Tab-separated table of C-alpha atoms in Angstrom:
chain	number	residue	atom	x	y	z
T	1	MET	CA	-0.011	0.235	-0.259
T	2	LYS	CA	1.054	3.572	-1.313
T	3	LYS	CA	2.124	5.820	1.862
T	4	GLN	CA	-0.869	8.312	2.225
T	5	HIS	CA	0.137	11.730	3.136
T	6	SER	CA	-2.547	14.529	4.056
T	7	ILE	CA	-0.891	18.941	4.163
T	8	LEU	CA	-1.463	18.197	7.940
T	9	PRO	CA	3.065	17.132	8.503
T	10	ARG	CA	4.038	19.879	6.179
T	11	LEU	CA	2.545	22.661	8.370
T	12	PHE	CA	3.266	21.401	11.627
T	13	LEU	CA	6.940	21.460	10.064
T	14	LEU	CA	6.815	24.703	8.831
T	15	PHE	CA	5.602	25.763	12.105
T	16	LEU	CA	8.060	24.911	13.388
T	17	TRP	CA	10.600	25.813	10.595
T	18	ILE	CA	9.155	29.547	11.301
T	19	ALA	CA	10.058	28.533	14.695
T	20	SER	CA	13.548	29.251	13.632
T	21	GLY	CA	13.291	32.451	12.190
T	22	CYS	CA	14.296	33.755	9.142
T	23	ASN	CA	15.316	38.193	7.968
T	24	ALA	CA	12.767	39.555	6.177
T	25	GLN	CA	13.736	40.616	2.903
T	26	ALA	CA	13.014	44.830	1.437
T	27	GLN	CA	8.868	44.949	1.443
T	28	ALA	CA	9.870	46.660	-1.976
T	29	LEU	CA	6.898	46.563	-4.141
T	30	ASP	CA	7.795	45.474	-8.037
T	31	ALA	CA	4.217	46.681	-9.013
T	32	PHE	CA	0.778	47.388	-6.430
T	33	LEU	CA	-2.640	48.184	-7.132
T	34	SER	CA	-4.604	51.394	-4.671
T	35	ASN	CA	-7.359	53.184	-3.921
T	36	SER	CA	-8.849	55.088	-0.907
T	37	MET	CA	-9.373	51.961	0.905
T	38	VAL	CA	-7.163	49.533	-0.183
T	39	LYS	CA	-3.275	48.512	-2.031
T	40	VAL	CA	-2.023	44.800	-3.359
T	41	GLY	CA	1.164	44.630	-4.047
T	42	VAL	CA	3.514	42.214	-5.195
T	43	ASN	CA	7.327	41.548	-5.641
T	44	SER	CA	9.591	39.793	-7.413
T	45	GLY	CA	12.832	39.822	-6.692
T	46	SER	CA	12.690	38.928	-2.769
T	47	TYR	CA	9.354	36.575	-3.009
T	48	GLY	CA	8.841	35.128	-6.824
T	49	GLY	CA	6.456	37.169	-7.071
T	50	ALA	CA	3.232	36.483	-4.016
T	51	ILE	CA	1.763	39.428	-2.241
T	52	VAL	CA	3.776	40.916	0.320
T	53	TRP	CA	1.384	44.135	0.606
T	54	LEU	CA	-2.518	44.598	1.803
T	55	SER	CA	-2.941	47.316	3.400
T	56	GLY	CA	-6.623	49.669	4.238
T	57	SER	CA	-7.439	53.434	4.472
T	58	ASN	CA	-4.466	53.955	6.777
T	59	GLY	CA	-1.869	52.936	4.730
T	60	ALA	CA	-0.575	49.863	7.429
T	61	ASN	CA	0.825	47.598	5.855
T	62	LEU	CA	-0.701	43.754	7.030
T	63	VAL	CA	0.445	40.751	5.974
T	64	ASN	CA	3.463	39.142	7.632
T	65	ILE	CA	6.929	38.363	5.219
T	66	HIS	CA	9.080	37.294	8.294
T	67	ASP	CA	11.024	33.999	5.794
T	68	LYS	CA	10.068	33.108	3.063
T	69	GLY	CA	6.818	30.184	3.833
T	70	ARG	CA	4.682	32.871	4.972
T	71	GLU	CA	3.645	36.215	2.959
T	72	ILE	CA	0.250	35.133	0.779
T	73	GLN	CA	1.008	32.262	-1.757
T	74	GLN	CA	0.374	30.108	-3.401
T	75	SER	CA	1.860	26.692	-3.001
T	76	TYR	CA	0.667	22.381	-3.640
T	77	TYR	CA	1.428	19.543	-3.126
T	78	ALA	CA	1.280	15.890	-5.623
T	79	GLY	CA	2.700	12.744	-5.580
T	80	ASN	CA	3.976	10.124	-2.784
T	81	MET	CA	6.913	11.101	-0.290
T	82	ILE	CA	10.132	10.687	-1.296
T	83	THR	CA	13.439	10.558	-0.138
T	84	ALA	CA	16.229	12.059	-2.518
T	85	THR	CA	19.679	13.911	-3.068
T	86	ASN	CA	19.556	17.776	-2.968
T	87	GLN	CA	16.949	17.896	-0.089
T	88	SER	CA	16.842	18.747	3.403
T	89	PRO	CA	17.254	16.623	5.970
T	90	SER	CA	14.971	18.669	7.824
T	91	TRP	CA	11.831	17.936	4.643
T	92	SER	CA	12.246	13.681	3.912
T	93	PRO	CA	10.291	12.237	3.227
T	94	TRP	CA	8.509	14.341	0.703
T	95	SER	CA	6.096	14.940	-1.477
T	96	TRP	CA	6.015	17.282	-4.927
T	97	ASN	CA	5.633	20.401	-3.285
T	98	PRO	CA	6.455	23.555	-5.251
T	99	ILE	CA	6.267	27.022	-4.142
T	100	MET	CA	5.651	30.467	-4.897
T	101	VAL	CA	7.851	32.550	-3.083
T	102	GLY	CA	11.271	29.610	-2.856
T	103	ASP	CA	12.446	27.223	-0.994
T	104	TYR	CA	14.136	25.980	2.473
T	105	ALA	CA	17.093	27.503	0.998
T	106	GLY	CA	15.836	30.772	1.008
T	107	ASN	CA	16.406	30.776	-2.709
T	108	VAL	CA	13.672	33.070	-4.974
T	109	SER	CA	11.048	31.467	-7.560
T	110	PRO	CA	12.014	32.972	-10.424
T	111	VAL	CA	9.052	35.439	-12.491
T	112	LEU	CA	8.720	34.973	-15.910
T	113	THR	CA	6.800	37.329	-16.147
T	114	LEU	CA	5.268	41.011	-14.073
T	115	SER	CA	2.856	42.985	-16.075
T	116	LYS	CA	0.491	45.462	-15.213
T	117	ASN	CA	-1.693	47.306	-17.320
T	118	SER	CA	-5.267	48.233	-17.223
T	119	GLY	CA	-6.023	47.757	-13.913
T	120	GLN	CA	-3.910	44.428	-13.380
T	121	ILE	CA	-1.560	43.298	-12.204
T	122	TYR	CA	0.056	39.307	-13.902
T	123	VAL	CA	2.495	37.720	-12.697
T	124	LYS	CA	3.723	34.061	-13.878
T	125	SER	CA	6.806	32.153	-12.114
T	126	GLN	CA	8.353	28.880	-12.106
T	127	PRO	CA	7.608	27.481	-8.682
T	128	LEU	CA	10.809	26.179	-6.950
T	129	LEU	CA	10.360	22.781	-4.672
T	130	TRP	CA	9.978	23.644	-1.213
T	131	ASP	CA	12.554	20.473	0.503
T	132	ARG	CA	14.898	20.747	-2.527
T	133	ASN	CA	18.422	22.918	-2.524
T	134	ASN	CA	17.559	25.902	-5.425
T	135	GLN	CA	15.494	23.464	-8.154
T	136	LEU	CA	13.059	24.155	-10.868
T	137	SER	CA	10.378	22.497	-10.424
T	138	GLN	CA	8.424	21.461	-13.481
T	139	SER	CA	4.939	23.974	-13.717
T	140	TYR	CA	3.725	27.120	-13.733
T	141	MET	CA	1.910	29.417	-11.759
T	142	GLU	CA	-0.097	32.698	-12.735
T	143	GLN	CA	-2.397	34.679	-10.783
T	144	TRP	CA	-3.687	38.054	-12.128
T	145	ILE	CA	-4.435	40.581	-9.174
T	146	SER	CA	-7.501	43.313	-9.482
T	147	ILE	CA	-9.172	45.964	-7.268
T	148	HIS	CA	-12.796	44.749	-7.339
T	149	PRO	CA	-14.818	47.479	-10.016
T	150	THR	CA	-17.839	48.060	-7.430
T	151	LEU	CA	-16.476	46.882	-3.685
T	152	ASN	CA	-13.218	49.281	-3.663
T	153	HIS	CA	-12.069	47.227	-0.698
T	154	VAL	CA	-11.694	43.651	-1.825
T	155	VAL	CA	-8.304	42.856	-4.150
T	156	ILE	CA	-9.366	39.538	-6.788
T	157	VAL	CA	-6.969	36.930	-7.575
T	158	ASP	CA	-7.224	34.856	-9.778
T	159	CYS	CA	-4.739	31.095	-9.676
T	160	ARG	CA	-3.163	29.164	-12.392
T	161	PHE	CA	-1.047	25.835	-11.381
T	162	SER	CA	0.062	24.378	-14.764
T	163	CYS	CA	2.131	21.063	-13.782
T	164	PHE	CA	4.539	19.580	-16.941
T	165	ARG	CA	5.979	16.994	-14.555
T	166	ASP	CA	8.239	14.146	-16.659
T	167	THR	CA	5.776	11.028	-16.640
T	168	ASN	CA	8.129	9.000	-15.021
T	169	ASP	CA	9.337	11.552	-12.436
T	170	ALA	CA	9.778	9.666	-8.663
T	171	TRP	CA	6.718	11.348	-7.541
T	172	GLY	CA	4.646	9.105	-9.458
T	173	GLY	CA	0.962	9.446	-10.584
T	174	PRO	CA	-2.417	11.879	-8.192
T	175	LEU	CA	-2.526	11.367	-6.069
T	176	ALA	CA	-5.515	13.371	-3.930
T	177	ARG	CA	-4.408	16.290	-1.518
T	178	ASN	CA	-5.270	18.460	1.438
T	179	GLN	CA	-4.086	21.932	-1.110
T	180	GLU	CA	-3.880	25.790	0.989
T	181	LEU	CA	-6.122	27.334	-1.588
T	182	PRO	CA	-4.115	30.227	-0.412
T	183	ALA	CA	-1.705	30.360	2.396
T	184	LEU	CA	-2.285	33.445	4.043
T	185	TYR	CA	0.409	35.073	6.566
T	186	PHE	CA	-0.817	38.092	8.418
T	187	VAL	CA	0.506	40.699	11.462
T	188	SER	CA	0.441	39.340	14.702
T	189	ALA	CA	-1.993	42.282	16.355
T	190	LEU	CA	-4.327	40.999	14.309
T	191	ASN	CA	-4.100	38.345	16.207
T	192	THR	CA	-8.205	37.358	17.069
T	193	ILE	CA	-10.024	34.564	13.881
T	194	LYS	CA	-13.419	35.357	13.069
T	195	ALA	CA	-15.679	32.593	11.022
T	196	TYR	CA	-18.930	31.328	10.388
T	197	THR	CA	-19.784	27.705	11.358
T	198	GLY	CA	-22.967	27.316	12.615
T	199	GLY	CA	-26.168	26.313	10.807
T	200	SER	CA	-28.094	29.085	9.577
T	201	PRO	CA	-25.358	30.493	7.105
T	202	TRP	CA	-26.320	33.497	5.328
T	203	THR	CA	-27.892	34.786	7.920
T	204	GLY	CA	-26.324	37.663	10.082
T	205	ASP	CA	-26.616	34.821	12.949
T	206	ALA	CA	-23.593	35.540	14.458
T	207	LEU	CA	-19.960	34.596	14.321
T	208	ALA	CA	-17.366	32.571	16.244
T	209	THR	CA	-13.988	32.789	17.373
T	210	ILE	CA	-11.797	30.364	16.328
T	211	PRO	CA	-9.395	29.302	18.710
T	212	ASN	CA	-5.346	30.884	17.967
T	213	SER	CA	-4.511	26.566	18.838
T	214	PRO	CA	-5.827	23.966	18.685
T	215	SER	CA	-6.903	22.761	22.669
T	216	SER	CA	-4.906	19.400	22.687
T	217	GLY	CA	-2.115	17.810	20.434
T	218	THR	CA	0.562	19.277	18.506
T	219	PHE	CA	-0.782	20.199	15.415
T	220	PRO	CA	-0.071	24.061	15.712
T	221	TRP	CA	-2.942	25.210	13.764
T	222	SER	CA	-6.933	25.264	14.878
T	223	ARG	CA	-8.302	23.044	12.503
T	224	TYR	CA	-12.356	23.645	12.053
T	225	THR	CA	-14.771	23.927	8.671
T	226	PRO	CA	-16.880	27.078	7.906
T	227	THR	CA	-19.943	26.968	6.208
T	228	GLU	CA	-19.490	30.686	5.785
T	229	PRO	CA	-16.070	29.509	3.218
T	230	TRP	CA	-14.213	32.705	4.585
T	231	THR	CA	-12.652	34.100	7.391
T	232	ALA	CA	-10.946	37.043	9.155
T	233	CYS	CA	-8.309	38.350	11.757
T	234	VAL	CA	-8.916	41.324	13.023
T	235	ASP	CA	-7.293	43.376	15.905
T	236	ALA	CA	-8.877	44.550	19.827
T	237	THR	CA	-11.170	47.175	17.421
T	238	ASP	CA	-12.256	44.348	14.821
T	239	THR	CA	-10.683	45.498	11.813
T	240	GLY	CA	-8.044	44.223	10.206
T	241	ALA	CA	-8.239	41.255	6.848
T	242	GLY	CA	-10.681	38.382	5.566
T	243	VAL	CA	-10.571	35.640	2.906
T	244	TYR	CA	-13.052	34.704	1.028
T	245	THR	CA	-12.435	30.840	-1.243
T	246	PRO	CA	-16.192	29.499	-2.591
T	247	ILE	CA	-14.261	26.443	-3.231
T	248	ALA	CA	-13.104	26.013	-0.014
T	249	THR	CA	-14.464	23.036	2.168
T	250	SER	CA	-12.549	23.564	5.410
T	251	PHE	CA	-9.840	25.691	6.417
T	252	LEU	CA	-6.778	26.066	9.621
T	253	ALA	CA	-5.555	28.932	10.880
T	254	GLY	CA	-4.113	30.703	14.170
T	255	LYS	CA	-0.849	32.089	15.601
T	256	HIS	CA	2.706	31.559	15.949
T	257	GLY	CA	4.543	33.517	18.210
T	258	LYS	CA	3.319	35.559	21.578
T	259	GLY	CA	3.671	39.002	20.124
T	260	VAL	CA	1.091	41.309	18.933
T	261	SER	CA	3.488	43.478	16.720
T	262	THR	CA	1.888	45.218	14.042
T	263	SER	CA	5.428	44.577	12.221
T	264	PRO	CA	5.449	42.769	9.070
T	265	THR	CA	8.690	41.616	9.335
T	266	ASP	CA	7.853	40.615	12.819
T	267	GLY	CA	8.421	36.713	14.167
T	268	SER	CA	4.672	36.303	15.355
T	269	THR	CA	2.473	35.707	12.202
T	270	MET	CA	-1.549	35.000	11.854
T	271	TYR	CA	-1.943	32.001	9.708
T	272	ILE	CA	-5.103	30.815	7.675
T	273	ALA	CA	-5.354	28.822	5.011
T	274	PRO	CA	-8.998	27.766	3.163
T	275	ILE	CA	-8.884	23.976	2.118
T	276	GLY	CA	-9.422	22.111	-0.613
T	277	ASN	CA	-9.278	18.015	-1.515
T	278	HIS	CA	-7.451	18.081	-5.360
T	279	ALA	CA	-5.098	14.909	-7.213
T	280	PHE	CA	-2.835	16.854	-9.443
T	281	GLY	CA	-1.875	14.243	-11.913
T	282	TYR	CA	1.673	15.156	-13.819
T	283	ASN	CA	0.180	17.885	-16.972
T	284	SER	CA	-2.930	18.862	-14.216
T	285	VAL	CA	-3.802	22.588	-15.593
T	286	PHE	CA	-5.891	23.043	-12.096
T	287	THR	CA	-7.312	27.762	-10.929
T	288	PHE	CA	-8.992	29.194	-8.713
T	289	ARG	CA	-10.496	32.170	-7.231
T	290	PHE	CA	-9.545	33.980	-4.363
T	291	TYR	CA	-11.089	37.139	-2.642
T	292	LEU	CA	-8.889	38.738	0.107
T	293	MET	CA	-11.177	41.744	2.058
T	294	VAL	CA	-9.737	44.439	4.372
T	295	GLY	CA	-11.447	46.644	7.060
T	296	SER	CA	-14.148	46.113	10.335
T	297	LEU	CA	-15.479	42.701	10.187
T	298	THR	CA	-18.518	43.544	9.630
T	299	THR	CA	-18.501	45.221	6.333
T	300	ILE	CA	-15.591	42.240	6.128
T	301	ARG	CA	-18.939	39.993	5.841
T	302	ASN	CA	-20.907	42.069	4.036
T	303	SER	CA	-18.439	41.558	0.701
T	304	VAL	CA	-18.716	38.043	1.273
T	305	TYR	CA	-22.538	38.044	1.255
T	306	THR	CA	-22.299	40.860	-1.373
T	307	LEU	CA	-19.735	38.448	-3.524
T	308	ARG	CA	-21.863	35.268	-3.536
T	309	SER	CA	-25.360	37.281	-4.687
T	310	ALA	CA	-22.684	38.895	-7.192
T	311	ALA	CA	-22.376	35.193	-8.176
T	312	ALA	CA	-26.074	34.818	-9.303
T	313	THR	CA	-25.561	37.221	-12.079
T	314	ALA	CA	-23.908	37.463	-15.445
T	315	PRO	CA	-20.514	38.593	-15.472
T	316	LEU	CA	-18.883	42.622	-16.028
T	317	PRO	CA	-17.237	42.553	-19.143
T	318	PRO	CA	-13.602	42.003	-19.485
T	319	THR	CA	-10.980	44.613	-19.954
T	320	GLY	CA	-7.700	44.749	-21.625
T	321	LEU	CA	-9.019	43.998	-25.326
T	322	THR	CA	-5.717	44.219	-27.697
T	323	ALA	CA	-5.027	43.138	-30.326
T	324	ASN	CA	-1.951	42.238	-32.718
T	325	SER	CA	-2.175	41.387	-35.683
T	326	GLY	CA	-0.700	39.127	-37.977
T	327	SER	CA	-0.834	37.602	-41.854
T	328	LYS	CA	-4.123	37.052	-42.679
T	329	LYS	CA	-4.930	36.339	-39.297
T	330	MET	CA	-5.218	38.575	-35.917
T	331	GLY	CA	-4.250	37.487	-31.591
T	332	LEU	CA	-6.637	39.335	-29.032
T	333	THR	CA	-6.007	39.187	-25.695
T	334	TRP	CA	-7.350	40.539	-22.878
T	335	ASN	CA	-8.251	40.131	-18.896
T	336	PRO	CA	-10.070	37.789	-16.933
T	337	SER	CA	-13.461	38.836	-15.834
T	338	ALA	CA	-14.522	37.557	-12.671
T	339	ASP	CA	-17.229	34.769	-12.315
T	340	THR	CA	-17.004	33.808	-15.845
T	341	THR	CA	-16.691	30.627	-17.499
T	342	SER	CA	-17.104	31.145	-21.158
T	343	TYR	CA	-15.712	34.555	-23.066
T	344	HIS	CA	-17.600	35.432	-26.020
T	345	ILE	CA	-15.652	36.497	-29.149
T	346	LYS	CA	-17.020	38.960	-31.960
T	347	ARG	CA	-15.968	40.610	-34.926
T	348	SER	CA	-17.532	43.096	-37.603
T	349	SER	CA	-16.386	45.644	-40.203
T	350	ASN	CA	-17.534	48.457	-38.397
T	351	ASN	CA	-17.213	49.770	-34.706
T	352	THR	CA	-20.718	50.146	-34.499
T	353	GLY	CA	-21.870	46.538	-35.684
T	354	PRO	CA	-23.812	43.985	-36.469
T	355	PHE	CA	-20.878	42.538	-34.044
T	356	THR	CA	-21.145	38.599	-35.552
T	357	LEU	CA	-19.921	35.444	-33.560
T	358	ILE	CA	-16.601	33.772	-33.646
T	359	ALA	CA	-16.282	31.834	-30.706
T	360	SER	CA	-16.130	30.874	-27.884
T	361	VAL	CA	-13.325	30.111	-25.574
T	362	LYS	CA	-12.513	29.901	-21.637
T	363	ASP	CA	-8.788	30.852	-22.453
T	364	THR	CA	-7.959	34.577	-21.989
T	365	ASN	CA	-6.790	34.973	-25.196
T	366	TYR	CA	-7.966	33.846	-29.134
T	367	THR	CA	-6.300	33.942	-32.794
T	368	ASP	CA	-8.838	34.733	-35.765
T	369	THR	CA	-7.662	33.491	-38.673
T	370	GLY	CA	-8.126	33.872	-42.632
T	371	LEU	CA	-8.942	36.833	-42.976
T	372	THR	CA	-8.379	39.431	-45.666
T	373	ARG	CA	-5.323	41.954	-45.766
T	374	GLY	CA	-5.444	45.978	-46.027
T	375	VAL	CA	-9.182	45.286	-44.301
T	376	GLN	CA	-9.278	47.163	-41.011
T	377	TYR	CA	-11.650	45.112	-38.175
T	378	TYR	CA	-13.820	45.886	-35.397
T	379	TYR	CA	-13.027	43.563	-31.885
T	380	THR	CA	-15.289	42.940	-28.718
T	381	VAL	CA	-15.792	40.129	-25.857
T	382	SER	CA	-18.405	39.013	-23.870
T	383	SER	CA	-18.536	37.113	-20.682
T	384	SER	CA	-20.561	33.963	-20.005
T	385	ASN	CA	-21.701	31.454	-17.048
T	386	SER	CA	-24.206	29.472	-16.387
T	387	VAL	CA	-26.614	32.855	-15.218
T	388	GLY	CA	-25.872	34.172	-18.925
T	389	GLU	CA	-24.385	36.655	-20.578
T	390	GLY	CA	-23.091	40.830	-19.906
T	391	VAL	CA	-23.000	43.334	-21.893
T	392	ASP	CA	-19.431	43.345	-24.669
T	393	SER	CA	-16.894	44.863	-23.950
T	394	GLU	CA	-14.741	47.829	-25.343
T	395	THR	CA	-14.352	48.119	-28.787
T	396	VAL	CA	-10.690	47.432	-30.649
T	397	ALA	CA	-9.909	47.967	-34.195
T	398	VAL	CA	-6.823	46.880	-36.414
T	399	PHE	CA	-6.028	47.055	-40.025
T	400	ASN	CA	-4.442	43.144	-41.199
T	401	VAL	CA	-1.602	44.339	-42.825
T	402	SER	CA	-0.214	43.439	-46.270
T	403	LEU	CA	2.907	42.221	-46.637
T	404	LYS	CA	5.702	43.044	-49.365
T	405	GLN	CA	9.196	41.828	-49.023
T	406	GLY	CA	10.868	45.283	-48.134
T	407	PRO	CA	14.554	45.990	-50.648
T	408	THR	CA	17.325	44.878	-49.583
T	409	MET	CA	16.007	41.467	-47.340
T	410	LEU	CA	16.702	43.506	-44.113
T	411	ARG	CA	13.552	43.620	-43.152
T	412	ASP	CA	9.588	42.583	-44.251
T	413	THR	CA	8.074	46.230	-45.335
T	414	PHE	CA	4.180	46.679	-44.031
T	415	LEU	CA	1.270	48.182	-45.779
T	416	ASP	CA	-2.091	49.426	-44.101
T	417	ASP	CA	-5.187	49.584	-46.419
T	418	GLN	CA	-4.374	52.618	-48.003
T	419	GLY	CA	-0.438	50.554	-49.520
T	420	LYS	CA	1.049	52.797	-46.981
T	421	GLU	CA	3.874	51.996	-45.964
T	422	ILE	CA	3.688	51.720	-41.819
T	423	CYS	CA	5.428	49.741	-40.671
T	424	GLY	CA	8.991	48.053	-42.540
T	425	ALA	CA	13.498	49.082	-42.991
T	426	TYR	CA	12.570	52.470	-44.426
T	427	SER	CA	10.576	55.247	-45.026
T	428	VAL	CA	8.630	54.788	-42.101
T	429	SER	CA	6.175	57.855	-41.040
T	430	VAL	CA	3.785	56.593	-38.140
T	431	PRO	CA	4.893	53.543	-35.599
T	432	CYS	CA	4.508	50.463	-36.492
T	433	LEU	CA	1.203	48.747	-36.028
T	434	ALA	CA	2.072	44.464	-36.643
T	435	ASN	CA	3.815	42.605	-35.110
T	436	VAL	CA	3.519	39.295	-37.707
T	437	PRO	CA	5.640	36.867	-37.068
């Protein structure tokens, strides 16, 4: 019989590793979003693109970054427990465990892409394996971060985990594991944990206070099953931060250390992890969404109720629609839209329509082929879910350019629909509008 493994031993060992203490890196933000009510930011150089900053209206950072096992980050588990070379004795045997920030030795996961546009931060990284010293996992982690368009104290985080493991690797095939969705560490001043565990969910019934540690046993975190899938950590004024993961089936939460500090680099910390049981195979792709809320406990809970109700409505249109012209084709990309199961791509030869549906996809990109060179096309995209289709996005207009060879063969030259050169080696009169492969 194969030895089964859960998240719990790893978290206990991580608790001990946290207790040993590590020096935090600076809180420099490579990208952030903010308004008058919330600020959220990521760091790539020291923290693998993970969320290292979340603050409310008073501007104080609520995320604990004391070491690379904290922050707000993705972390997944798969396969059998194995013993291997280049593995820490403290973390042996261990399962396949990619971590967004880095590994036990303090190495940082490389960030492949970090961008900010149209009110959204996008991060793609190749995470390191937690138990190894600077060993890349065969996986990618991506996250899209945005501030909710109507709830100005709510941050939306969409996550995608893509595996490309060798089918003959040492860990073996998929085994169901409890996964952190995600792992969140907050400053220890938010030392009261609130959740709803009663029998009348979504009615505003009284909240429960979750113990900061279990009453017995050696496991450091409290395990509980809230009947509303959210939890908040708040201070003495009932103000703090919360997380809502709609697909979570249980939670872990608690406090490490005896301190009560507002410092993000302090050794004491509060921990929350929404939990879901999932098995990841060699080529699994897993996506989920979670929400971060800041403010009073009442504000946090009301936000969760609003978000749950919004899931029963048609989604908002996607933002950031862009088009890149190729030879008889057009590459379209856009930002994810909340509570969306598919996107509908529409095309017209006129800015005012009518627009014709040309495809429906689940991804946030599409390539339209078989186009006519020298023709201007207009595109729009709408989002849909089980409730219905939302309104169309803003329209993007782009020429599909014609291609001729430059006279010296050094570079291609592109013509617009009037035959005017718009990008090439010679006589360029306006910026290049095309990117032809």
